[in-house]
């Protein structure tokens, strides 16, 4: 056989292997060759270097936290079972866009995740890990969704539909404990996700009896430490329920009570 | 994640090498920094979150076992990881060959993987070079190469999806690959 052609054909097979167009049998053949032949391994590595940059355009998607937990368990690692992806949950715009639409579904999904392994439901909020709230405007449409990561003391607030504000006004987020005064969580963006750090005092107040509300304030925040402008959206915080199906109901009822008292 | 800075590339190389020495913290950090990228790749190819999660789990189990064989002189860690991910995803696709993607709308959706200008600015120099070479191909052939790369489809599946004879698809892809090699190796 003529060497140059042979070289060409083989090289094509390696290229096809890397591109991924070969069927299972042909793939297995090349994979075997790579293991036993240095030449094949080099040719394949070259093609990988040529073609793999295409993957640059594939967007990041943060896997659910339990994936690492499973890997951790399967490999019997000693390192901490929790890993927070650096460009993860909190920065993933795709996820937040999706969240803006399906916040309640997410709240339920998160609660399913956190509550499934627990045979007896614990009222302790801290054990749940995550909490979520849909902050609704008076017209019933979702203004923002908030997801709270208790372990990392963070809250991400995502606008579902940008709300219009006067030029010198901005939305401020408040936590309202049952029977308590609103506590400022921070200023939030009206058109993009905002990540807020929750200090221990705030964290201690988070729970199924608390609610979130958004008021219209001067750009720098309320000058008084209490809401000074109109409350334009509010929502109850959902947490680990006795039964997952009850999440929305229990959460909403308690929240509504608080919100009515807020006026 | 586009690993475009050389410093970041070196860090990932180091983390993968450390993982090869059974350094669990390095492995956890590697996961933290690469799992979103690899999960994106899996999801893109498998189009099923549950399957992508399973494959991602397999990928990192393999990384942990095989990290010692990683040779930074041959490939960067991110290339190594993306390659491994695509291989695992393709293996999974081949196992489930009886359920081909027949939804024609999928083709339109998958065909256009051109980066937006903003995203393009973040991609690596290598990607821009490859893109430049892809742009020299006939539009249909470029689309076939992209479709193949992003969906892990076989020649047969590609031919069906693009409604061309198998021989045509093979010659499109092979010619494209040769042209790409010539262009990239210049």
Short mmCIF file of C-alpha atoms in Angstrom, two decimals:
data_model
loop_
_atom_site.label_atom_id
_atom_site.label_comp_id
_atom_site.label_asym_id
_atom_site.label_seq_id
_atom_site.Cartn_x
_atom_site.Cartn_y
_atom_site.Cartn_z
CA UNK A 1 0.00 0.00 0.00
CA UNK A 2 1.12 3.46 -0.80
CA UNK A 3 2.32 5.13 2.39
CA UNK A 4 1.16 8.72 1.88
CA UNK A 5 -2.41 7.59 1.18
CA UNK A 6 -2.38 5.30 4.15
CA UNK A 7 -1.20 8.17 6.26
CA UNK A 8 -3.97 10.36 4.86
CA UNK A 9 -6.69 7.81 5.51
CA UNK A 10 -5.53 7.08 8.99
CA UNK A 11 -5.32 10.71 9.76
CA UNK A 12 -8.88 11.11 8.57
CA UNK A 13 -10.04 8.37 10.87
CA UNK A 14 -8.40 10.13 13.81
CA UNK A 15 -10.03 13.37 12.77
CA UNK A 16 -13.39 11.66 12.44
CA UNK A 17 -12.90 10.08 15.83
CA UNK A 18 -12.20 13.44 17.45
CA UNK A 19 -15.06 15.14 15.64
CA UNK A 20 -17.32 12.33 16.83
CA UNK A 21 -18.89 11.06 13.61
CA UNK A 22 -17.81 7.43 13.86
CA UNK A 23 -20.23 4.74 14.96
CA UNK A 24 -19.67 2.79 18.15
CA UNK A 25 -17.54 0.02 16.59
CA UNK A 26 -15.27 2.34 14.63
CA UNK A 27 -14.88 4.54 17.70
CA UNK A 28 -13.86 1.59 19.80
CA UNK A 29 -11.24 0.62 17.20
CA UNK A 30 -9.64 4.04 17.22
CA UNK A 31 -9.82 4.27 21.01
CA UNK A 32 -7.95 0.97 21.17
CA UNK A 33 -5.35 2.17 18.68
CA UNK A 34 -4.74 5.26 20.78
CA UNK A 35 -3.95 3.05 23.75
CA UNK A 36 -1.48 0.81 21.93
CA UNK A 37 0.12 3.11 19.40
CA UNK A 38 2.03 6.26 20.23
CA UNK A 39 1.61 7.44 16.67
CA UNK A 40 -2.16 7.15 16.84
CA UNK A 41 -2.17 8.87 20.21
CA UNK A 42 -0.18 11.78 18.82
CA UNK A 43 -2.39 12.11 15.75
CA UNK A 44 -5.52 12.12 17.89
CA UNK A 45 -4.01 14.64 20.30
CA UNK A 46 -3.22 16.94 17.39
CA UNK A 47 -6.79 16.77 16.15
CA UNK A 48 -8.07 17.45 19.63
CA UNK A 49 -5.98 20.56 19.77
CA UNK A 50 -7.30 21.63 16.39
CA UNK A 51 -10.99 21.03 17.02
CA UNK A 52 -11.56 21.39 20.77
CA UNK A 53 -11.57 25.21 20.73
CA UNK A 54 -15.02 24.92 19.13
CA UNK A 55 -16.27 24.05 22.60
CA UNK A 56 -15.43 27.59 23.70
CA UNK A 57 -18.78 28.73 22.41
CA UNK A 58 -20.74 26.26 24.50
CA UNK A 59 -22.24 28.14 27.42
CA UNK A 60 -21.53 27.17 31.01
CA UNK A 61 -24.32 25.49 32.91
CA UNK A 62 -23.85 24.96 36.61
CA UNK A 63 -24.69 21.42 37.70
CA UNK A 64 -26.92 20.93 40.73
CA UNK A 65 -25.04 20.70 44.05
CA UNK A 66 -25.95 17.04 44.48
CA UNK A 67 -23.81 16.06 41.49
CA UNK A 68 -20.66 16.88 43.42
CA UNK A 69 -22.08 15.16 46.47
CA UNK A 70 -22.56 12.01 44.40
CA UNK A 71 -19.05 12.18 42.97
CA UNK A 72 -17.72 12.79 46.43
CA UNK A 73 -19.55 9.74 47.77
CA UNK A 74 -18.74 7.51 44.82
CA UNK A 75 -15.02 8.24 45.11
CA UNK A 76 -15.12 8.19 48.90
CA UNK A 77 -13.29 11.48 49.19
CA UNK A 78 -12.57 13.11 52.51
CA UNK A 79 -12.64 16.65 51.19
CA UNK A 80 -15.70 18.77 52.00
CA UNK A 81 -18.83 17.48 50.35
CA UNK A 82 -19.91 20.94 49.33
CA UNK A 83 -18.32 22.77 46.49
CA UNK A 84 -19.55 26.12 45.31
CA UNK A 85 -18.86 26.59 41.64
CA UNK A 86 -17.02 29.84 41.16
CA UNK A 87 -18.96 30.92 38.11
CA UNK A 88 -21.87 29.00 39.36
CA UNK A 89 -25.42 29.27 40.37
CA UNK A 90 -25.08 32.87 41.32
CA UNK A 91 -23.66 34.16 38.09
CA UNK A 92 -25.46 31.96 35.66
CA UNK A 93 -27.68 34.32 33.73
CA UNK A 94 -29.38 31.55 31.82
CA UNK A 95 -30.45 29.99 35.06
CA UNK A 96 -31.72 33.28 36.41
CA UNK A 97 -33.64 34.05 33.27
CA UNK A 98 -35.27 30.72 33.62
CA UNK A 99 -35.82 31.34 37.29
CA UNK A 100 -37.58 34.57 36.59
CA UNK A 101 -40.20 32.51 34.81
CA UNK A 102 -40.32 29.48 37.01
CA UNK A 103 -39.48 30.67 40.47
CA UNK A 104 -42.17 28.72 42.21
CA UNK A 105 -41.15 25.60 40.39
CA UNK A 106 -37.59 26.22 41.51
CA UNK A 107 -38.66 26.82 45.07
CA UNK A 108 -40.44 23.50 45.04
CA UNK A 109 -37.56 21.77 43.26
CA UNK A 110 -35.03 23.06 45.76
CA UNK A 111 -37.26 22.03 48.59
CA UNK A 112 -37.67 18.58 47.12
CA UNK A 113 -33.92 18.30 46.95
CA UNK A 114 -33.35 19.50 50.45
CA UNK A 115 -36.27 17.77 52.06
CA UNK A 116 -36.14 14.34 50.44
CA UNK A 117 -33.30 12.90 52.48
CA UNK A 118 -35.00 13.92 55.72
CA UNK A 119 -37.32 11.30 57.10
CA UNK A 120 -38.85 13.74 59.56
CA UNK A 121 -39.38 17.31 58.54
CA UNK A 122 -37.46 19.77 60.63
CA UNK A 123 -38.82 23.21 61.13
CA UNK A 124 -35.27 24.48 61.43
CA UNK A 125 -34.73 26.70 58.48
CA UNK A 126 -30.96 26.47 58.56
CA UNK A 127 -31.07 22.79 57.78
CA UNK A 128 -32.91 23.43 54.55
CA UNK A 129 -29.98 25.08 52.83
CA UNK A 130 -31.99 27.09 50.38
CA UNK A 131 -35.11 29.18 50.56
CA UNK A 132 -36.94 30.98 47.82
CA UNK A 133 -39.54 33.65 47.44
CA UNK A 134 -41.56 35.06 44.59
CA UNK A 135 -41.92 38.78 45.07
CA UNK A 136 -45.15 39.73 43.37
CA UNK A 137 -46.36 43.10 42.24
CA UNK A 138 -49.82 44.29 43.12
CA UNK A 139 -51.08 43.37 39.67
CA UNK A 140 -50.15 39.77 40.40
CA UNK A 141 -47.18 39.57 38.06
CA UNK A 142 -43.84 38.48 39.44
CA UNK A 143 -41.52 41.41 40.03
CA UNK A 144 -38.51 39.55 41.38
CA UNK A 145 -37.60 36.13 42.60
CA UNK A 146 -35.26 35.68 45.52
CA UNK A 147 -33.26 32.60 46.29
CA UNK A 148 -31.42 32.37 49.57
CA UNK A 149 -28.40 30.19 50.12
CA UNK A 150 -28.26 29.91 53.86
CA UNK A 151 -24.95 28.15 54.11
CA UNK A 152 -23.19 30.87 52.16
CA UNK A 153 -25.33 33.65 53.58
CA UNK A 154 -26.26 34.97 50.18
CA UNK A 155 -29.40 35.93 48.39
CA UNK A 156 -29.82 36.36 44.67
CA UNK A 157 -32.68 38.55 43.55
CA UNK A 158 -33.66 38.29 39.91
CA UNK A 159 -36.10 40.57 38.14
CA UNK A 160 -38.77 38.71 36.17
CA UNK A 161 -40.05 41.77 34.38
CA UNK A 162 -38.14 45.03 34.69
CA UNK A 163 -40.17 47.55 36.66
CA UNK A 164 -40.11 51.21 35.66
CA UNK A 165 -38.76 53.70 38.18
CA UNK A 166 -38.43 57.47 38.26
CA UNK A 167 -34.89 58.52 37.47
CA UNK A 168 -33.91 59.25 41.07
CA UNK A 169 -35.61 56.22 42.54
CA UNK A 170 -34.54 52.60 42.90
CA UNK A 171 -35.91 49.40 44.41
CA UNK A 172 -34.89 48.47 47.95
CA UNK A 173 -35.47 45.01 49.33
CA UNK A 174 -36.78 44.48 52.85
CA UNK A 175 -37.09 41.47 55.05
CA UNK A 176 -40.12 41.58 57.26
CA UNK A 177 -40.08 39.19 60.21
CA UNK A 178 -43.45 38.11 61.57
CA UNK A 179 -44.68 40.93 63.80
CA UNK A 180 -41.42 42.81 63.32
CA UNK A 181 -40.27 45.92 61.54
CA UNK A 182 -38.84 45.74 58.04
CA UNK A 183 -35.09 45.20 57.92
CA UNK A 184 -33.25 46.49 54.88
CA UNK A 185 -31.60 43.72 52.87
CA UNK A 186 -30.17 46.09 50.31
CA UNK A 187 -30.72 47.91 47.05
CA UNK A 188 -31.52 45.65 44.11
CA UNK A 189 -31.30 46.15 40.38
CA UNK A 190 -34.55 46.44 38.45
CA UNK A 191 -33.18 44.86 35.29
CA UNK A 192 -30.51 42.33 36.27
CA UNK A 193 -29.75 39.84 39.04
CA UNK A 194 -28.40 41.22 42.30
CA UNK A 195 -26.43 39.18 44.80
CA UNK A 196 -26.73 40.31 48.39
CA UNK A 197 -24.73 39.17 51.36
CA UNK A 198 -26.88 38.30 54.35
CA UNK A 199 -25.43 39.30 57.67
CA UNK A 200 -26.04 37.05 60.68
CA UNK A 201 -28.80 39.28 62.05
CA UNK A 202 -30.69 39.01 58.77
CA UNK A 203 -29.98 35.34 58.45
CA UNK A 204 -31.49 34.72 61.86
CA UNK A 205 -34.73 36.31 60.72
CA UNK A 206 -35.14 34.30 57.54
CA UNK A 207 -37.84 31.73 57.77
CA UNK A 208 -41.29 30.64 56.73
CA UNK A 209 -42.89 33.27 58.86
CA UNK A 210 -41.00 36.12 57.26
CA UNK A 211 -41.68 37.94 54.01
CA UNK A 212 -39.81 40.02 51.49
CA UNK A 213 -40.97 43.31 50.10
CA UNK A 214 -39.66 45.86 47.63
CA UNK A 215 -40.20 49.58 48.12
CA UNK A 216 -39.39 52.61 45.99
CA UNK A 217 -36.54 54.53 47.59
CA UNK A 218 -33.96 57.18 46.75
CA UNK A 219 -31.01 55.80 44.78
CA UNK A 220 -28.81 55.43 47.85
CA UNK A 221 -31.48 53.67 49.87
CA UNK A 222 -34.04 54.74 52.43
CA UNK A 223 -32.65 57.60 54.52
CA UNK A 224 -34.58 56.48 57.60
CA UNK A 225 -33.78 52.78 57.70
CA UNK A 226 -37.45 52.06 57.15
CA UNK A 227 -39.40 52.03 53.88
CA UNK A 228 -40.24 55.58 52.86
CA UNK A 229 -41.77 54.99 49.44
CA UNK A 230 -44.54 52.80 48.09
CA UNK A 231 -44.29 49.05 48.54
CA UNK A 232 -44.53 47.77 44.99
CA UNK A 233 -44.00 44.04 45.41
CA UNK A 234 -44.05 41.48 48.18
CA UNK A 235 -43.80 37.77 48.69
CA UNK A 236 -43.62 35.07 51.32
CA UNK A 237 -40.52 33.00 51.91
CA UNK A 238 -40.90 29.31 51.24
CA UNK A 239 -39.03 26.75 53.27
CA UNK A 240 -38.90 23.07 54.12
CA UNK A 241 -42.48 21.90 54.31
CA UNK A 242 -44.07 18.86 55.91
CA UNK A 243 -45.09 17.81 52.47
CA UNK A 244 -43.64 19.28 49.37
CA UNK A 245 -47.04 19.87 47.86
CA UNK A 246 -47.91 22.24 50.67
CA UNK A 247 -45.00 24.59 50.13
CA UNK A 248 -46.78 27.25 48.24
CA UNK A 249 -49.90 27.19 50.39
CA UNK A 250 -48.34 27.37 53.81
CA UNK A 251 -45.77 29.85 52.71
CA UNK A 252 -48.27 32.09 51.04
CA UNK A 253 -50.77 32.08 53.89
CA UNK A 254 -48.25 33.09 56.47
CA UNK A 255 -46.73 35.61 54.16
CA UNK A 256 -50.07 37.10 53.31
CA UNK A 257 -50.83 37.62 56.95
CA UNK A 258 -47.61 39.51 57.43
CA UNK A 259 -48.07 41.47 54.29
CA UNK A 260 -51.57 42.50 55.25
CA UNK A 261 -50.23 43.80 58.52
CA UNK A 262 -47.66 45.71 56.53
CA UNK A 263 -50.47 47.53 54.74
CA UNK B 1 -16.02 29.52 31.03
CA UNK B 2 -13.61 30.26 28.33
CA UNK B 3 -10.15 29.58 29.52
CA UNK B 4 -8.51 32.31 27.57
CA UNK B 5 -5.84 33.58 29.92
CA UNK B 6 -2.57 31.68 30.04
CA UNK B 7 -2.47 32.09 33.82
CA UNK B 8 -5.82 30.41 34.21
CA UNK B 9 -4.74 27.67 31.86
CA UNK B 10 -1.66 27.03 33.97
CA UNK B 11 -3.70 26.95 37.14
CA UNK B 12 -6.03 24.33 35.71
CA UNK B 13 -3.06 22.31 34.49
CA UNK B 14 -1.64 22.43 37.98
CA UNK B 15 -4.92 21.43 39.61
CA UNK B 16 -5.28 18.47 37.27
CA UNK B 17 -1.69 17.40 37.94
CA UNK B 18 -2.27 17.69 41.67
CA UNK B 19 -5.43 15.63 41.32
CA UNK B 20 -3.25 13.01 39.69
CA UNK B 21 -1.27 12.94 42.94
CA UNK B 22 -4.45 12.20 44.87
CA UNK B 23 -4.78 15.74 46.15
CA UNK B 24 -8.47 15.88 47.01
CA UNK B 25 -8.53 19.60 47.58
CA UNK B 26 -7.06 20.23 44.16
CA UNK B 27 -9.67 17.88 42.72
CA UNK B 28 -12.49 19.71 44.49
CA UNK B 29 -11.12 23.02 43.24
CA UNK B 30 -10.83 21.60 39.73
CA UNK B 31 -14.47 20.60 39.91
CA UNK B 32 -15.43 24.02 41.17
CA UNK B 33 -13.70 25.68 38.27
CA UNK B 34 -14.52 23.35 35.40
CA UNK B 35 -17.81 21.59 36.16
CA UNK B 36 -19.98 24.34 34.65
CA UNK B 37 -18.06 24.18 31.42
CA UNK B 38 -18.15 20.39 31.22
CA UNK B 39 -21.79 20.24 32.23
CA UNK B 40 -22.56 22.72 29.46
CA UNK B 41 -20.82 20.40 26.99
CA UNK B 42 -22.72 17.34 28.26
CA UNK B 43 -26.05 19.10 28.24
CA UNK B 44 -25.42 20.45 24.76
CA UNK B 45 -24.77 16.98 23.41
CA UNK B 46 -27.20 14.90 25.45
CA UNK B 47 -30.01 17.43 25.75
CA UNK B 48 -31.23 15.75 28.89
CA UNK B 49 -30.37 17.06 32.31
CA UNK B 50 -30.56 13.70 34.08
CA UNK B 51 -28.32 12.00 31.57
CA UNK B 52 -25.93 14.93 31.54
CA UNK B 53 -25.66 14.71 35.33
CA UNK B 54 -24.90 11.00 35.18
CA UNK B 55 -22.28 11.54 32.51
CA UNK B 56 -20.74 14.43 34.44
CA UNK B 57 -20.42 12.14 37.41
CA UNK B 58 -18.70 9.52 35.24
CA UNK B 59 -16.41 12.20 33.84
CA UNK B 60 -15.11 13.35 37.21
CA UNK B 61 -14.77 9.79 38.45
CA UNK B 62 -12.59 9.17 35.39
CA UNK B 63 -10.69 12.41 35.95
CA UNK B 64 -9.89 11.31 39.48
CA UNK B 65 -8.70 7.90 38.32
CA UNK B 66 -6.83 9.06 35.22
CA UNK B 67 -5.49 12.46 36.19
CA UNK B 68 -2.05 10.94 36.67
CA UNK B 69 -1.92 10.22 32.95
CA UNK B 70 -2.47 13.88 32.09
CA UNK B 71 0.54 15.34 30.30
CA UNK B 72 0.54 19.11 30.08
CA UNK B 73 3.09 18.92 27.28
CA UNK B 74 0.52 17.20 25.06
CA UNK B 75 -2.64 19.12 25.84
CA UNK B 76 -3.92 21.73 28.22
CA UNK B 77 -6.07 20.55 31.12
CA UNK B 78 -9.16 22.16 29.69
CA UNK B 79 -8.66 20.46 26.31
CA UNK B 80 -8.09 17.18 28.13
CA UNK B 81 -11.26 17.66 30.18
CA UNK B 82 -13.46 18.77 27.29
CA UNK B 83 -12.18 15.88 25.18
CA UNK B 84 -12.94 13.42 27.94
CA UNK B 85 -16.40 14.95 28.36
CA UNK B 86 -17.21 14.75 24.69
CA UNK B 87 -16.01 11.16 24.56
CA UNK B 88 -18.19 10.18 27.51
CA UNK B 89 -21.16 12.01 26.05
CA UNK B 90 -20.66 10.39 22.65
CA UNK B 91 -20.38 6.96 24.27
CA UNK B 92 -23.67 7.63 25.98
CA UNK B 93 -25.25 8.76 22.72
CA UNK B 94 -24.09 5.60 20.97
CA UNK B 95 -25.60 3.46 23.71
CA UNK B 96 -28.94 5.12 23.10
CA UNK B 97 -28.85 4.89 19.36
CA UNK B 98 -32.33 3.45 19.26
CA UNK B 99 -33.70 6.87 20.19
CA UNK B 100 -32.40 9.15 17.47
CA UNK B 101 -33.13 12.83 17.54
CA UNK B 102 -35.77 13.13 14.87
CA UNK B 103 -37.16 16.47 15.83
CA UNK B 104 -36.43 18.58 12.76
CA UNK B 105 -36.65 21.80 14.74
CA UNK B 106 -33.61 20.64 16.63
CA UNK B 107 -31.48 20.93 13.55
CA UNK B 108 -32.30 24.60 13.04
CA UNK B 109 -31.56 25.24 16.66
CA UNK B 110 -28.30 23.40 16.72
CA UNK B 111 -27.01 24.55 13.38
CA UNK B 112 -26.26 28.07 14.41
CA UNK B 113 -23.59 27.90 17.02
CA UNK B 114 -21.94 31.08 15.87
CA UNK B 115 -20.83 33.04 18.89
CA UNK B 116 -22.36 36.42 19.47
CA UNK B 117 -19.86 39.28 19.15
CA UNK B 118 -19.71 39.64 22.93
CA UNK B 119 -19.18 35.94 23.50
CA UNK B 120 -16.66 35.89 20.70
CA UNK B 121 -14.56 38.51 22.44
CA UNK B 122 -14.25 36.11 25.36
CA UNK B 123 -13.24 33.09 23.37
CA UNK B 124 -9.68 32.03 23.09
CA UNK B 125 -7.25 32.94 20.38
CA UNK B 126 -7.35 29.29 19.32
CA UNK B 127 -11.05 29.55 18.84
CA UNK B 128 -10.75 32.63 16.69
CA UNK B 129 -8.23 30.88 14.50
CA UNK B 130 -10.44 27.86 14.14
CA UNK B 131 -13.40 30.09 13.38
CA UNK B 132 -11.38 31.84 10.70
CA UNK B 133 -10.61 28.48 9.08
CA UNK B 134 -14.21 27.30 9.40
CA UNK B 135 -15.31 30.43 7.61
CA UNK B 136 -13.32 29.34 4.57
CA UNK B 137 -15.50 26.24 4.19
CA UNK B 138 -18.65 26.08 2.09
CA UNK B 139 -21.56 27.12 4.34
CA UNK B 140 -23.19 23.73 4.17
CA UNK B 141 -19.97 21.96 5.03
CA UNK B 142 -19.24 24.30 7.88
CA UNK B 143 -22.70 23.63 9.25
CA UNK B 144 -22.15 19.89 9.02
CA UNK B 145 -18.89 20.08 10.93
CA UNK B 146 -20.48 22.19 13.64
CA UNK B 147 -23.52 19.95 13.84
CA UNK B 148 -21.23 16.94 14.16
CA UNK B 149 -19.11 18.54 16.86
CA UNK B 150 -21.95 19.90 18.96
CA UNK B 151 -24.32 16.96 18.75
CA UNK B 152 -21.93 14.02 18.50
CA UNK B 153 -24.01 12.59 15.64
CA UNK B 154 -22.74 9.78 13.40
CA UNK B 155 -22.34 10.16 9.65
CA UNK B 156 -25.62 8.32 9.23
CA UNK B 157 -27.49 10.58 11.58
CA UNK B 158 -26.01 13.69 10.01
CA UNK B 159 -26.97 12.52 6.53
CA UNK B 160 -30.53 11.89 7.67
CA UNK B 161 -30.77 15.23 9.41
CA UNK B 162 -29.40 17.17 6.48
CA UNK B 163 -31.34 15.03 3.99
CA UNK B 164 -28.34 14.17 1.86
CA UNK B 165 -26.94 10.76 0.85
CA UNK B 166 -24.50 9.22 3.30
CA UNK B 167 -21.69 9.44 0.74
CA UNK B 168 -22.26 13.16 0.32
CA UNK B 169 -22.11 13.75 4.04
CA UNK B 170 -18.92 11.73 4.36
CA UNK B 171 -17.22 13.63 1.59
CA UNK B 172 -18.37 16.99 3.00
CA UNK B 173 -16.97 16.22 6.42
CA UNK B 174 -13.75 14.61 5.20
CA UNK B 175 -13.01 17.42 2.80
CA UNK B 176 -13.76 19.93 5.56
CA UNK B 177 -11.44 18.19 7.98
CA UNK B 178 -8.60 18.17 5.47
CA UNK B 179 -9.17 21.81 4.64
CA UNK B 180 -9.24 22.69 8.32
CA UNK B 181 -6.00 20.87 8.92
CA UNK B 182 -4.29 22.69 6.09
CA UNK B 183 -5.61 26.05 7.26
CA UNK B 184 -4.81 25.49 10.95
CA UNK B 185 -1.37 24.01 10.44
CA UNK B 186 -0.18 26.91 8.30
#
